[in-house]
mmCIF file of C-alpha atoms and ligand atoms in Angstrom:
data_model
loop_
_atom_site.group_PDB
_atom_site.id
_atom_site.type_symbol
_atom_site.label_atom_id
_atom_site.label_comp_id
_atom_site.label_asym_id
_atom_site.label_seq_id
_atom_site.Cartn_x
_atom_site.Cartn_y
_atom_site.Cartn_z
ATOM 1 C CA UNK A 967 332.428 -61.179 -7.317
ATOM 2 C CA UNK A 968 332.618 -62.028 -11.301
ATOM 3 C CA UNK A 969 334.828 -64.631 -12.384
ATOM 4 C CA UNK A 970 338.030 -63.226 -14.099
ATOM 5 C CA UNK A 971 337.441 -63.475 -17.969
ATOM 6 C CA UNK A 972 339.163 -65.459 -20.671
ATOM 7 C CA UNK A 973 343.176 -64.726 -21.176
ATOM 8 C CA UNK A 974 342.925 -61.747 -23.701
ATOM 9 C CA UNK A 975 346.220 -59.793 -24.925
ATOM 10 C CA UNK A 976 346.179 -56.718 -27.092
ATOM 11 C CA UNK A 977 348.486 -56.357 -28.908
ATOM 12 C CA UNK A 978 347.296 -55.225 -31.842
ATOM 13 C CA UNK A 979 344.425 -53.219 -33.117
ATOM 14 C CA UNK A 980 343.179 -56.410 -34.500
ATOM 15 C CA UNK A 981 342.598 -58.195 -31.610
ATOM 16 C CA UNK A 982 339.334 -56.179 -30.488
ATOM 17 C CA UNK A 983 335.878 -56.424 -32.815
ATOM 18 C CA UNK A 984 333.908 -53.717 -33.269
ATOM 19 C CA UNK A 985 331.163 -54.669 -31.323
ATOM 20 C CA UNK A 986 333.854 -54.539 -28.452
ATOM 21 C CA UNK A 987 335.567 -51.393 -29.047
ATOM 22 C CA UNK A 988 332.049 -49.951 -29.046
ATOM 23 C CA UNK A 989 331.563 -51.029 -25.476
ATOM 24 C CA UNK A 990 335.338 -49.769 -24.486
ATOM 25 C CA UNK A 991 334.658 -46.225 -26.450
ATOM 26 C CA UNK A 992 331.292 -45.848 -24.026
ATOM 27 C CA UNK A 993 333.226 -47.323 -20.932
ATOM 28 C CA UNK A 994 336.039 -45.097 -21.349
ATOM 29 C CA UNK A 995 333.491 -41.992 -21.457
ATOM 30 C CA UNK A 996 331.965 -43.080 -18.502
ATOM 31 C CA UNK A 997 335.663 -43.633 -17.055
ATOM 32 C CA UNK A 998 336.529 -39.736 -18.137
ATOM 33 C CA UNK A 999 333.160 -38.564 -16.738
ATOM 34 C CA UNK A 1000 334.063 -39.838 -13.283
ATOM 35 C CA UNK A 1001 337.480 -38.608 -13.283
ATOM 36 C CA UNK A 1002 336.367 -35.259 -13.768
ATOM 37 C CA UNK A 1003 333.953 -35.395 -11.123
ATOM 38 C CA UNK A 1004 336.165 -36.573 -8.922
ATOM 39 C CA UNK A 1005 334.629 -39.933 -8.521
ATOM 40 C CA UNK A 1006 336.767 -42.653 -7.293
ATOM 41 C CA UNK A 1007 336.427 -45.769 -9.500
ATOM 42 C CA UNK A 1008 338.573 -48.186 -7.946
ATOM 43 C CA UNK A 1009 337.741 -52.075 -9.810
ATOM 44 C CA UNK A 1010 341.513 -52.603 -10.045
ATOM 45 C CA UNK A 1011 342.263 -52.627 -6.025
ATOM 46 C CA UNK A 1012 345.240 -54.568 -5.149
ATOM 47 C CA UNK A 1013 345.732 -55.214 -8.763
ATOM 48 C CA UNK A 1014 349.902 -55.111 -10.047
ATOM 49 C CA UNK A 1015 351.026 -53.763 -13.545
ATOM 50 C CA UNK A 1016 354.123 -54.563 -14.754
ATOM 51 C CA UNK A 1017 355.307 -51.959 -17.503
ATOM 52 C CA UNK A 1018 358.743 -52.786 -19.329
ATOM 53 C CA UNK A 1019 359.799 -50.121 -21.692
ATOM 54 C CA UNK A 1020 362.790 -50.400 -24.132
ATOM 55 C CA UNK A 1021 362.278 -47.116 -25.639
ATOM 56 C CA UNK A 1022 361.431 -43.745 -24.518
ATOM 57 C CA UNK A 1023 358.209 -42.640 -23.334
ATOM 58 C CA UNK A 1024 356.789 -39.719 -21.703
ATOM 59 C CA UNK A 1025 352.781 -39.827 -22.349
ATOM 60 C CA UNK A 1026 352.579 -43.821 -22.085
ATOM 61 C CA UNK A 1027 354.259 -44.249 -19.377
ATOM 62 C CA UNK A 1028 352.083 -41.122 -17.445
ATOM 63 C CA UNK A 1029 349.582 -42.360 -18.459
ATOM 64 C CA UNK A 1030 349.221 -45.886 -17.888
ATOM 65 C CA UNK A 1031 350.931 -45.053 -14.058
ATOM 66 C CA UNK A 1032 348.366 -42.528 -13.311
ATOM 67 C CA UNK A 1033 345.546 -44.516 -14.660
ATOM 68 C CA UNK A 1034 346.481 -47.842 -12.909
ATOM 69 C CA UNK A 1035 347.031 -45.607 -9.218
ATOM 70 C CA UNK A 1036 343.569 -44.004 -10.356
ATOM 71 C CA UNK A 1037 341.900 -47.621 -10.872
ATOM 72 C CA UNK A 1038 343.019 -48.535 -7.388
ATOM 73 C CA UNK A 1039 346.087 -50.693 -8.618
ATOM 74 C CA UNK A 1040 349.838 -49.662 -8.704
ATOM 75 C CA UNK A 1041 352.692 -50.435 -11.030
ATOM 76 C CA UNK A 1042 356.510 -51.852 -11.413
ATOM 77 C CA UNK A 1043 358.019 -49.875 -13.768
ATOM 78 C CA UNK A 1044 361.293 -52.053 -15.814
ATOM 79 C CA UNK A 1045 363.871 -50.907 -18.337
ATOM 80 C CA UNK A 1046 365.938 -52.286 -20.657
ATOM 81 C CA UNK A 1047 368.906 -50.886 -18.444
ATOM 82 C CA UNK A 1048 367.822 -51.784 -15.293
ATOM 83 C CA UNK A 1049 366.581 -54.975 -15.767
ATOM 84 C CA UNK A 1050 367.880 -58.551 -16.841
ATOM 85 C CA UNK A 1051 366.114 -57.656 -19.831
ATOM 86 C CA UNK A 1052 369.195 -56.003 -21.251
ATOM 87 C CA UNK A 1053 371.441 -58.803 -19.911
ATOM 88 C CA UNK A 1054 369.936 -61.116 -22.525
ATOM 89 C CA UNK A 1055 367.184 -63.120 -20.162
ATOM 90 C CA UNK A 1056 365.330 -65.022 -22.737
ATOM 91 C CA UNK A 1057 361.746 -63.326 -23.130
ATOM 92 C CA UNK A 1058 360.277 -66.362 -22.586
ATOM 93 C CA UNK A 1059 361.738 -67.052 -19.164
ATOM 94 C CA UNK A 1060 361.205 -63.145 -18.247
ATOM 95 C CA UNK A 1061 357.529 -63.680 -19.036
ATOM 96 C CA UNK A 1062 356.715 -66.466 -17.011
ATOM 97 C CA UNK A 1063 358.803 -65.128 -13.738
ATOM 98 C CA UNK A 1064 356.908 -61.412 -14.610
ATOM 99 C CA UNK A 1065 353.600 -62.516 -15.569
ATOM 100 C CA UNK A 1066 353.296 -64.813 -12.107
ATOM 101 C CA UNK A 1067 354.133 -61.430 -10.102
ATOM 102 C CA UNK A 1068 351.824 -59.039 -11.473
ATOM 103 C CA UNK A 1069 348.340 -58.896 -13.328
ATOM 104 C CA UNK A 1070 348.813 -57.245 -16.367
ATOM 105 C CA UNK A 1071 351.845 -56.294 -18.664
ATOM 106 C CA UNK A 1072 352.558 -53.271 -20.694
ATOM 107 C CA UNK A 1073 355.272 -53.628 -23.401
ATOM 108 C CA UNK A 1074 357.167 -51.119 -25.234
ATOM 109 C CA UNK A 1075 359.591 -52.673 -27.150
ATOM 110 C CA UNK A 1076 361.075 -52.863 -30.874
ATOM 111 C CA UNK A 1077 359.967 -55.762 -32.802
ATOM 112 C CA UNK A 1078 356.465 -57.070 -32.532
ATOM 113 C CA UNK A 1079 357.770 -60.542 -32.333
ATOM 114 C CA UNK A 1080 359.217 -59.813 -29.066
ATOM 115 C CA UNK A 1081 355.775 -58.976 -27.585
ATOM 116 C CA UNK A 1082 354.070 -61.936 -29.057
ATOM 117 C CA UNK A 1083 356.428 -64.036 -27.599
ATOM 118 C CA UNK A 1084 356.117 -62.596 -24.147
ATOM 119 C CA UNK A 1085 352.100 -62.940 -24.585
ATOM 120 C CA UNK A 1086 352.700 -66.909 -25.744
ATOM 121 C CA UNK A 1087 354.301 -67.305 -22.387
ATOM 122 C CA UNK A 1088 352.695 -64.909 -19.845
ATOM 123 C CA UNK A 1089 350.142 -66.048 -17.705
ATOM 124 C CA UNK A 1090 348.017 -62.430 -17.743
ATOM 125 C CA UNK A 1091 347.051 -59.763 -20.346
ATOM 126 C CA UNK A 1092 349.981 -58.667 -22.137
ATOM 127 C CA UNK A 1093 349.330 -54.841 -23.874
ATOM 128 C CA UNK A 1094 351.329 -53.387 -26.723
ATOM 129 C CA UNK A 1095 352.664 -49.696 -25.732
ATOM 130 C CA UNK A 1096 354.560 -49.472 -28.997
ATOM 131 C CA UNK A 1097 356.536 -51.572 -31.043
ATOM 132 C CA UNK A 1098 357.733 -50.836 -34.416
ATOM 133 C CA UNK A 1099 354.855 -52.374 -36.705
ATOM 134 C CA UNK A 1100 351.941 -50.554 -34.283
ATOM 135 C CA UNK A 1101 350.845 -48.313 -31.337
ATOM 136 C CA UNK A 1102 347.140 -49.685 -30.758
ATOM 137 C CA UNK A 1103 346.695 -48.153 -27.237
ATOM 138 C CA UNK A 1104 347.143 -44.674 -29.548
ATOM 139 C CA UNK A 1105 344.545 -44.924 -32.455
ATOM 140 C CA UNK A 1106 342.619 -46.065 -29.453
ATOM 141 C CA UNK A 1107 342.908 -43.006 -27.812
ATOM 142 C CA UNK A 1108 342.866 -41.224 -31.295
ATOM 143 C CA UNK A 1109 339.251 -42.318 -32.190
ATOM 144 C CA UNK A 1110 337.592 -41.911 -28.728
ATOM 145 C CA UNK A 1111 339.049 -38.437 -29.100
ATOM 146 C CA UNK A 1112 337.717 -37.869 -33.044
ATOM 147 C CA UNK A 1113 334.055 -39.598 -31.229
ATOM 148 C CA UNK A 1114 334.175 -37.048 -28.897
ATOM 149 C CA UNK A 1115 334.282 -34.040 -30.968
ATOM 150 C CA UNK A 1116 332.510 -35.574 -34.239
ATOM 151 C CA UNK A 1117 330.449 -38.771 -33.449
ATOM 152 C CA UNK A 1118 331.054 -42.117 -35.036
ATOM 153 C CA UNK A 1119 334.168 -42.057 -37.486
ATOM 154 C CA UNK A 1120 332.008 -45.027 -39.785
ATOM 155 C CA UNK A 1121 332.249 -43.510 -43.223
ATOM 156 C CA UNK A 1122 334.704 -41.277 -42.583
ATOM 157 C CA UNK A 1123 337.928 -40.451 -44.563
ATOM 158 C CA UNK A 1124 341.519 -40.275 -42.272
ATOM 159 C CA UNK A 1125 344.398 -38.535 -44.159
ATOM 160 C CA UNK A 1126 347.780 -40.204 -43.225
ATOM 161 C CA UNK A 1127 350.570 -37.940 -44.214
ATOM 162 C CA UNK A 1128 354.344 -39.072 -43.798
ATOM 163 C CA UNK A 1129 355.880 -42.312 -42.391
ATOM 164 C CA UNK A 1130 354.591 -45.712 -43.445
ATOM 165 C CA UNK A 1131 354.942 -46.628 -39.618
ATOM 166 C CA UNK A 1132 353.713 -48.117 -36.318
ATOM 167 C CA UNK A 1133 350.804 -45.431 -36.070
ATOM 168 C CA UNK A 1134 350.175 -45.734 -40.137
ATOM 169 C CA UNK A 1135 349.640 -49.780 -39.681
ATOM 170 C CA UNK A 1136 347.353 -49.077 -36.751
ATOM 171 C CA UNK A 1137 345.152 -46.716 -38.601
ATOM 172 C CA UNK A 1138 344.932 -49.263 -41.377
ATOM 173 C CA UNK A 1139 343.459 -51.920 -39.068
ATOM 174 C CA UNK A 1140 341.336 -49.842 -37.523
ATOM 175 C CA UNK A 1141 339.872 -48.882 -40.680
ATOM 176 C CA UNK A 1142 339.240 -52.621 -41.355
ATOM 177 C CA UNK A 1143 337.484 -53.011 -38.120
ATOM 178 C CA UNK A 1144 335.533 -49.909 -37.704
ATOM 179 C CA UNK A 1145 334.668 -49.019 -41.319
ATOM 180 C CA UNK A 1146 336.096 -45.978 -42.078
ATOM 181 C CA UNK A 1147 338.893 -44.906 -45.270
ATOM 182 C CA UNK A 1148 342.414 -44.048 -44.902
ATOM 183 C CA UNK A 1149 344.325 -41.675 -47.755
ATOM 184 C CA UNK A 1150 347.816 -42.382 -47.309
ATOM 185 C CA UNK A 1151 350.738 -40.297 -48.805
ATOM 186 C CA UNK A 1152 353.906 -41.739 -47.532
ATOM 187 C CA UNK A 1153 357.503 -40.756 -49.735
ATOM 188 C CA UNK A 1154 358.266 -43.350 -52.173
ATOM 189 C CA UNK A 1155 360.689 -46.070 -50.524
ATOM 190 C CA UNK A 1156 358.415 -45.361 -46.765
ATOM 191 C CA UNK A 1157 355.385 -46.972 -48.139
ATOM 192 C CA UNK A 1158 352.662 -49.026 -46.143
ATOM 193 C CA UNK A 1159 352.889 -52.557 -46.039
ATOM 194 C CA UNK A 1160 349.365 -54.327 -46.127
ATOM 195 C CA UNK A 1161 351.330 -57.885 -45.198
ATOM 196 C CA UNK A 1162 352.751 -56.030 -41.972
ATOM 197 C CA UNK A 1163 350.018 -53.959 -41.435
ATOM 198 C CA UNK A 1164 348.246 -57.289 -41.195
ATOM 199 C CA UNK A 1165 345.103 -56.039 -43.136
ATOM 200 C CA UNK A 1166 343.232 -58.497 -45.124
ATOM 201 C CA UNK A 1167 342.172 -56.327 -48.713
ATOM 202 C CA UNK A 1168 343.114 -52.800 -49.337
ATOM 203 C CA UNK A 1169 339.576 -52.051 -49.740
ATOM 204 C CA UNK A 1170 339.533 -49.649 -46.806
ATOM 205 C CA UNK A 1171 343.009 -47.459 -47.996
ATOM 206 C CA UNK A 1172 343.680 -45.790 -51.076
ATOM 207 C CA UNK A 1173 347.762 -44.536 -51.804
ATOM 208 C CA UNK A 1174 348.050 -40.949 -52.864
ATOM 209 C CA UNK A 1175 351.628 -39.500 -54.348
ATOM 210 C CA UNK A 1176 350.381 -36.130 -53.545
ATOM 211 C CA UNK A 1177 349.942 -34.993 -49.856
ATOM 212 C CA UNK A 1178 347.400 -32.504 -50.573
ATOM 213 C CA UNK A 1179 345.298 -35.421 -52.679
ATOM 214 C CA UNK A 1180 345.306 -37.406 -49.735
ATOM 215 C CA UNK A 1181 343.662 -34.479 -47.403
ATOM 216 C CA UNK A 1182 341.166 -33.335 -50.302
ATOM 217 C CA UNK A 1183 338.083 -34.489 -48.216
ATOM 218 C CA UNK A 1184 339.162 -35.210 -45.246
ATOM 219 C CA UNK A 1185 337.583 -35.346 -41.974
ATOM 220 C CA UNK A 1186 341.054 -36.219 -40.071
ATOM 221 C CA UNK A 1187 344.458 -35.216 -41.158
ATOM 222 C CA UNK A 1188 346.430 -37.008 -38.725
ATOM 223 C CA UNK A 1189 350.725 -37.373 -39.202
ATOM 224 C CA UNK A 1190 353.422 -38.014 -37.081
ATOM 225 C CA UNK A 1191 357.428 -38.238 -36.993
ATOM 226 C CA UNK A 1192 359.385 -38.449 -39.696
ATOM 227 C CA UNK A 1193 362.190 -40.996 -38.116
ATOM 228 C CA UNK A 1194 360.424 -43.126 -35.540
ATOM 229 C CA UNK A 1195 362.074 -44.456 -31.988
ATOM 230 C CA UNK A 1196 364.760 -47.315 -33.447
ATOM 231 C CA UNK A 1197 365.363 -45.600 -36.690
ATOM 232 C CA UNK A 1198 367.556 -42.859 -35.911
ATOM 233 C CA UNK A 1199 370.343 -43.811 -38.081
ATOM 234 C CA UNK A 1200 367.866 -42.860 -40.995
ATOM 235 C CA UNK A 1201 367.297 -39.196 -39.649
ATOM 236 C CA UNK A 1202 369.093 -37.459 -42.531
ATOM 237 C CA UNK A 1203 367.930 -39.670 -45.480
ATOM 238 C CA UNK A 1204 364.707 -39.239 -43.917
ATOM 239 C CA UNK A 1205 364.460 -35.231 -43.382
ATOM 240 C CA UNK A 1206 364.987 -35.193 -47.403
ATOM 241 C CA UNK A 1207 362.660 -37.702 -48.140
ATOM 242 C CA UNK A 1208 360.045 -36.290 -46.240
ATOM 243 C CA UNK A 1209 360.471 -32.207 -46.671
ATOM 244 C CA UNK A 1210 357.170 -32.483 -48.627
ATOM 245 C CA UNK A 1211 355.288 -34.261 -46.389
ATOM 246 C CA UNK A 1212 354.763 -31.287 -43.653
ATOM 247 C CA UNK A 1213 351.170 -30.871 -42.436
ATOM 248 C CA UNK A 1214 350.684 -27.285 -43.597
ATOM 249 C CA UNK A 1215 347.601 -24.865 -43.253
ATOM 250 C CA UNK A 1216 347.071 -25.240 -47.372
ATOM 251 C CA UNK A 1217 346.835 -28.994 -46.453
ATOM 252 C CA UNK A 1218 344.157 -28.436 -43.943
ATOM 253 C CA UNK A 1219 342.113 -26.135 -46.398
ATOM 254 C CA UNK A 1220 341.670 -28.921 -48.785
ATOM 255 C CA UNK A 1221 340.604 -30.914 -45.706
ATOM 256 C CA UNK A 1222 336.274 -30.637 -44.779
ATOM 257 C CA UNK A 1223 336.329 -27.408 -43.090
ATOM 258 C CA UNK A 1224 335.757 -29.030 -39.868
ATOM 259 C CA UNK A 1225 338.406 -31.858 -40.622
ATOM 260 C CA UNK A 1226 340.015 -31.994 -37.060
ATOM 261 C CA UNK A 1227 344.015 -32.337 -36.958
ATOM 262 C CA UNK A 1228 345.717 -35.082 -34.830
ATOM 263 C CA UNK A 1229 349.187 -36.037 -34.079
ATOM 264 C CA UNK A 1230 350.291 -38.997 -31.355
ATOM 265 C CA UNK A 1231 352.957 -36.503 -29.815
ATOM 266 C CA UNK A 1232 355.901 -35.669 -29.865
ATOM 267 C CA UNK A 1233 356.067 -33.591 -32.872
ATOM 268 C CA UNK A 1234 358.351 -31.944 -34.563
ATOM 269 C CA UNK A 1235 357.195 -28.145 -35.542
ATOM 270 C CA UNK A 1236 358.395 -27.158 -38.801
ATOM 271 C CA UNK A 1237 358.910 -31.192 -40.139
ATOM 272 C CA UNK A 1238 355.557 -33.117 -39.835
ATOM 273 C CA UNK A 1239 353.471 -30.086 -39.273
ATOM 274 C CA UNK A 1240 353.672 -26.644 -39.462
ATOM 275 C CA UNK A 1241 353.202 -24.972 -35.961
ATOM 276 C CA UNK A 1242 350.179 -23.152 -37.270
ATOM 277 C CA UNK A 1243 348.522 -26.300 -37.844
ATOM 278 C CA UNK A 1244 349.350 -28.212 -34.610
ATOM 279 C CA UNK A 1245 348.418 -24.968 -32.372
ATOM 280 C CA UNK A 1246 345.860 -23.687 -34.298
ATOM 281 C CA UNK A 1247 342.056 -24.181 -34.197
ATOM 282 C CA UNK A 1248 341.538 -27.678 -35.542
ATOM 283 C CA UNK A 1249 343.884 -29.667 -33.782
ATOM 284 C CA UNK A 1250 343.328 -31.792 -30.841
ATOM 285 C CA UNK A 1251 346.236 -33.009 -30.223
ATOM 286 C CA UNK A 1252 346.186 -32.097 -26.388
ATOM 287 C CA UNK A 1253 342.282 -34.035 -25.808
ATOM 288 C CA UNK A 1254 344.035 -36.839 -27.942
ATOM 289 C CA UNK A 1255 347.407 -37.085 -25.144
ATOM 290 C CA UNK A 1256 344.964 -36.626 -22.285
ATOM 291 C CA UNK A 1257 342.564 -39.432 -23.402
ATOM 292 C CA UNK A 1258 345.687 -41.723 -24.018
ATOM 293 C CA UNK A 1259 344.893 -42.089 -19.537
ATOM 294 C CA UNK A 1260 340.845 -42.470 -19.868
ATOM 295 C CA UNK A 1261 341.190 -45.105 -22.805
ATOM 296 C CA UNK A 1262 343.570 -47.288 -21.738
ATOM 297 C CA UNK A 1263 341.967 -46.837 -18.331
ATOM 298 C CA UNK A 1264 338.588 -48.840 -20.238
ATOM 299 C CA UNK A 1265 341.036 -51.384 -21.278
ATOM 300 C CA UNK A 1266 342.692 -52.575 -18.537
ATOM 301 C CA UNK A 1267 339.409 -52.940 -16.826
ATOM 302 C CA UNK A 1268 338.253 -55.211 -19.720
ATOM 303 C CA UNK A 1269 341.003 -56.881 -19.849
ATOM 304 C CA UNK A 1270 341.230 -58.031 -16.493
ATOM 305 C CA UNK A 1271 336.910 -57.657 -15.326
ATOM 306 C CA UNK A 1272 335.488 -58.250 -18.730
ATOM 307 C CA UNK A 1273 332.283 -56.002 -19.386
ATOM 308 C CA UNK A 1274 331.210 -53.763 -15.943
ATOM 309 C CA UNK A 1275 327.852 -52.273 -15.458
ATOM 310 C CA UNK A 1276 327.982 -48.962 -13.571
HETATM 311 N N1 CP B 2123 352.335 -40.896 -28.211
HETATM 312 C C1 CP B 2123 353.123 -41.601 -27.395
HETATM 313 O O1 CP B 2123 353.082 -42.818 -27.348
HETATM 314 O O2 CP B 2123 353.951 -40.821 -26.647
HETATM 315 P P1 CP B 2123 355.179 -41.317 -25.762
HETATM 316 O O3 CP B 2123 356.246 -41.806 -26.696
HETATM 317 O O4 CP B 2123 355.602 -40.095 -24.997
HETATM 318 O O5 CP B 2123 354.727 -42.410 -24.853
HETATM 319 N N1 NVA B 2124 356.075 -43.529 -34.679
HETATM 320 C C1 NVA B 2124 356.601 -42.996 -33.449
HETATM 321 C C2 NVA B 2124 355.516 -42.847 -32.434
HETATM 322 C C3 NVA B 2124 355.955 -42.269 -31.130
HETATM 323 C C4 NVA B 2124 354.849 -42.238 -30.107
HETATM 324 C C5 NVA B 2124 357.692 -43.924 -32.941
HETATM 325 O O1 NVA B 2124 357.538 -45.147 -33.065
HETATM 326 O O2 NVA B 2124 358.706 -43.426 -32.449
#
């Protein structure tokens, strides 16, 4: 048996090099492969996940439950509501009591803060499931997905169309780290933030007014909700702001014509995208949900085995 490998959290896109995302990409095909043979792979036997969600969830929670029972482990699942959590427990002390239970923590929550402070004082890998400054475990997911259909996304151009947000920050990192170039077209007032985006030089973006600029190119048009989980008290403000920024089939013309479409789920037909676009022929937005499971699958066996052979 291996020894367990150095502490590692992930909470951010950041946090991985390329060099290591390269092995996790090829891992989590391998991973996928087996699944769909019906292969048991089982390195996380007797193995505990705690996951603690604050917001909603319907694909991260599937699909870190059914990829933990699939890797031989099994998981606690905590709320907000039904957990001290809500009653005010300090993170801090809910980290340590959590974190000497289980093996691994997943974290939805609102502020990143909060997860960084429950990684500073948790004895295992602590992984971000969404806060409101990124979704890492997604754009993972996202670019095994675009490798899968097109190859290696170095040198490739990712349209961002609509909220400077969580899944807007991500992409910006991961263009730092992978060497790729994000458009972004965001309404004035819901611009990206390099500071919380936590990107060193905006070498790897360039801001577009003008949707369609930003997808003249393209080899991804990705977008997503217009009011994220925590901002609902924007939703009207919001819907005005954004009525141009709706992923439409004009959009996807001035896109390469084999520019694939992706969207993190849930969408809104008829807001961020047109229905045309997200059920038509170059979106993958279902591959993209399902390999949410196979990614994150990769990752908690690196985060808790290191690199596997076989
Ligand atoms: N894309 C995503 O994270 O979906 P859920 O909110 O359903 O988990
Ligand atoms: N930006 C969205 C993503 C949902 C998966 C949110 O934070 O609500």
């Amino acid at each position: 048996m291996t020894s367990a490998p150095a502490l590692r959290h992930y909470l951010q896109f950041s946090d991985f090099s390329a060099e290591e995302y390269a092995y996790v990409f090829e891992r989590a095909a391998l991973i996928k492969k087996k699944f769909k043979a019906y292969e048991k792979h089982q390195p996380l036997t007797d193995r505990t996940m705690a996951m603690i969600f604050e917001k909603a969830s319907t694909r991260t929670r599937v699909s870190f439950e059914a990829g933990m029972y699939q890797l031989g482990g099994s998981v606690v699942h905590l709320t907000t509501g039904d957990s001290q959590l809500g009653r005010a427990e300090p993170i801090e002390d809910s980290a340590k009591v959590i974190s000497r239970m289980v093996d691994l923590v997943m974290i939805r929550t609102f502020e990143q803060t909060k997860i960084e402070t429950f990684a500073a004082h948790s004895r295992v890998p602590v992984i971000n499931g969404l806060t409101n400054e990124f979704h890492p475990c997604q754009i993972l997911a996202d670019i095994f997905t675009y490798i899968e259909h097109r190859g290696s996304i170095k040198g490739k151009t990712v349209a961002w169309v609509g909220d400077g947000n969580n899944m807007a920050n991500t992409w910006l990192q991961a263009s730092e780290i992978l060497g790729f170039k994000v458009h972004v077209s965001t309404p004035s007032g819901y611009e990206v933030d390099q500071s919380i985006a936590g990107i060193r030089s905006a070498d790897s973006y360039q801001v577009f007014k003008d949707p369609m600029e930003a997808c003249r190119g393209a080899d991804l048009v990705t977008t997503d909700v217009w009011t994220s989980m925590g901002y609902e008290a924007e939703n009207e403000a919001r819907r005005t702001a954004f009525a141009d920024w709706c992923v439409d089939e004009e959009m996807m013309r001035a896109a390469q014509p084999d520019a694939l479409f992706m969207h993190c789920l849930p969408a809104h037909r008829g807001e961020e995208v047109q229905a045309e676009v997200i059920d038509g022929p170059q979106s993958v937005v279902w591959d993209e949900a399902e390999n949410r499971m196979h990614a994150q699958k990769a990752l908690m066996e690196f985060l808790l085995l290191g690199r596997q052979a076989g």
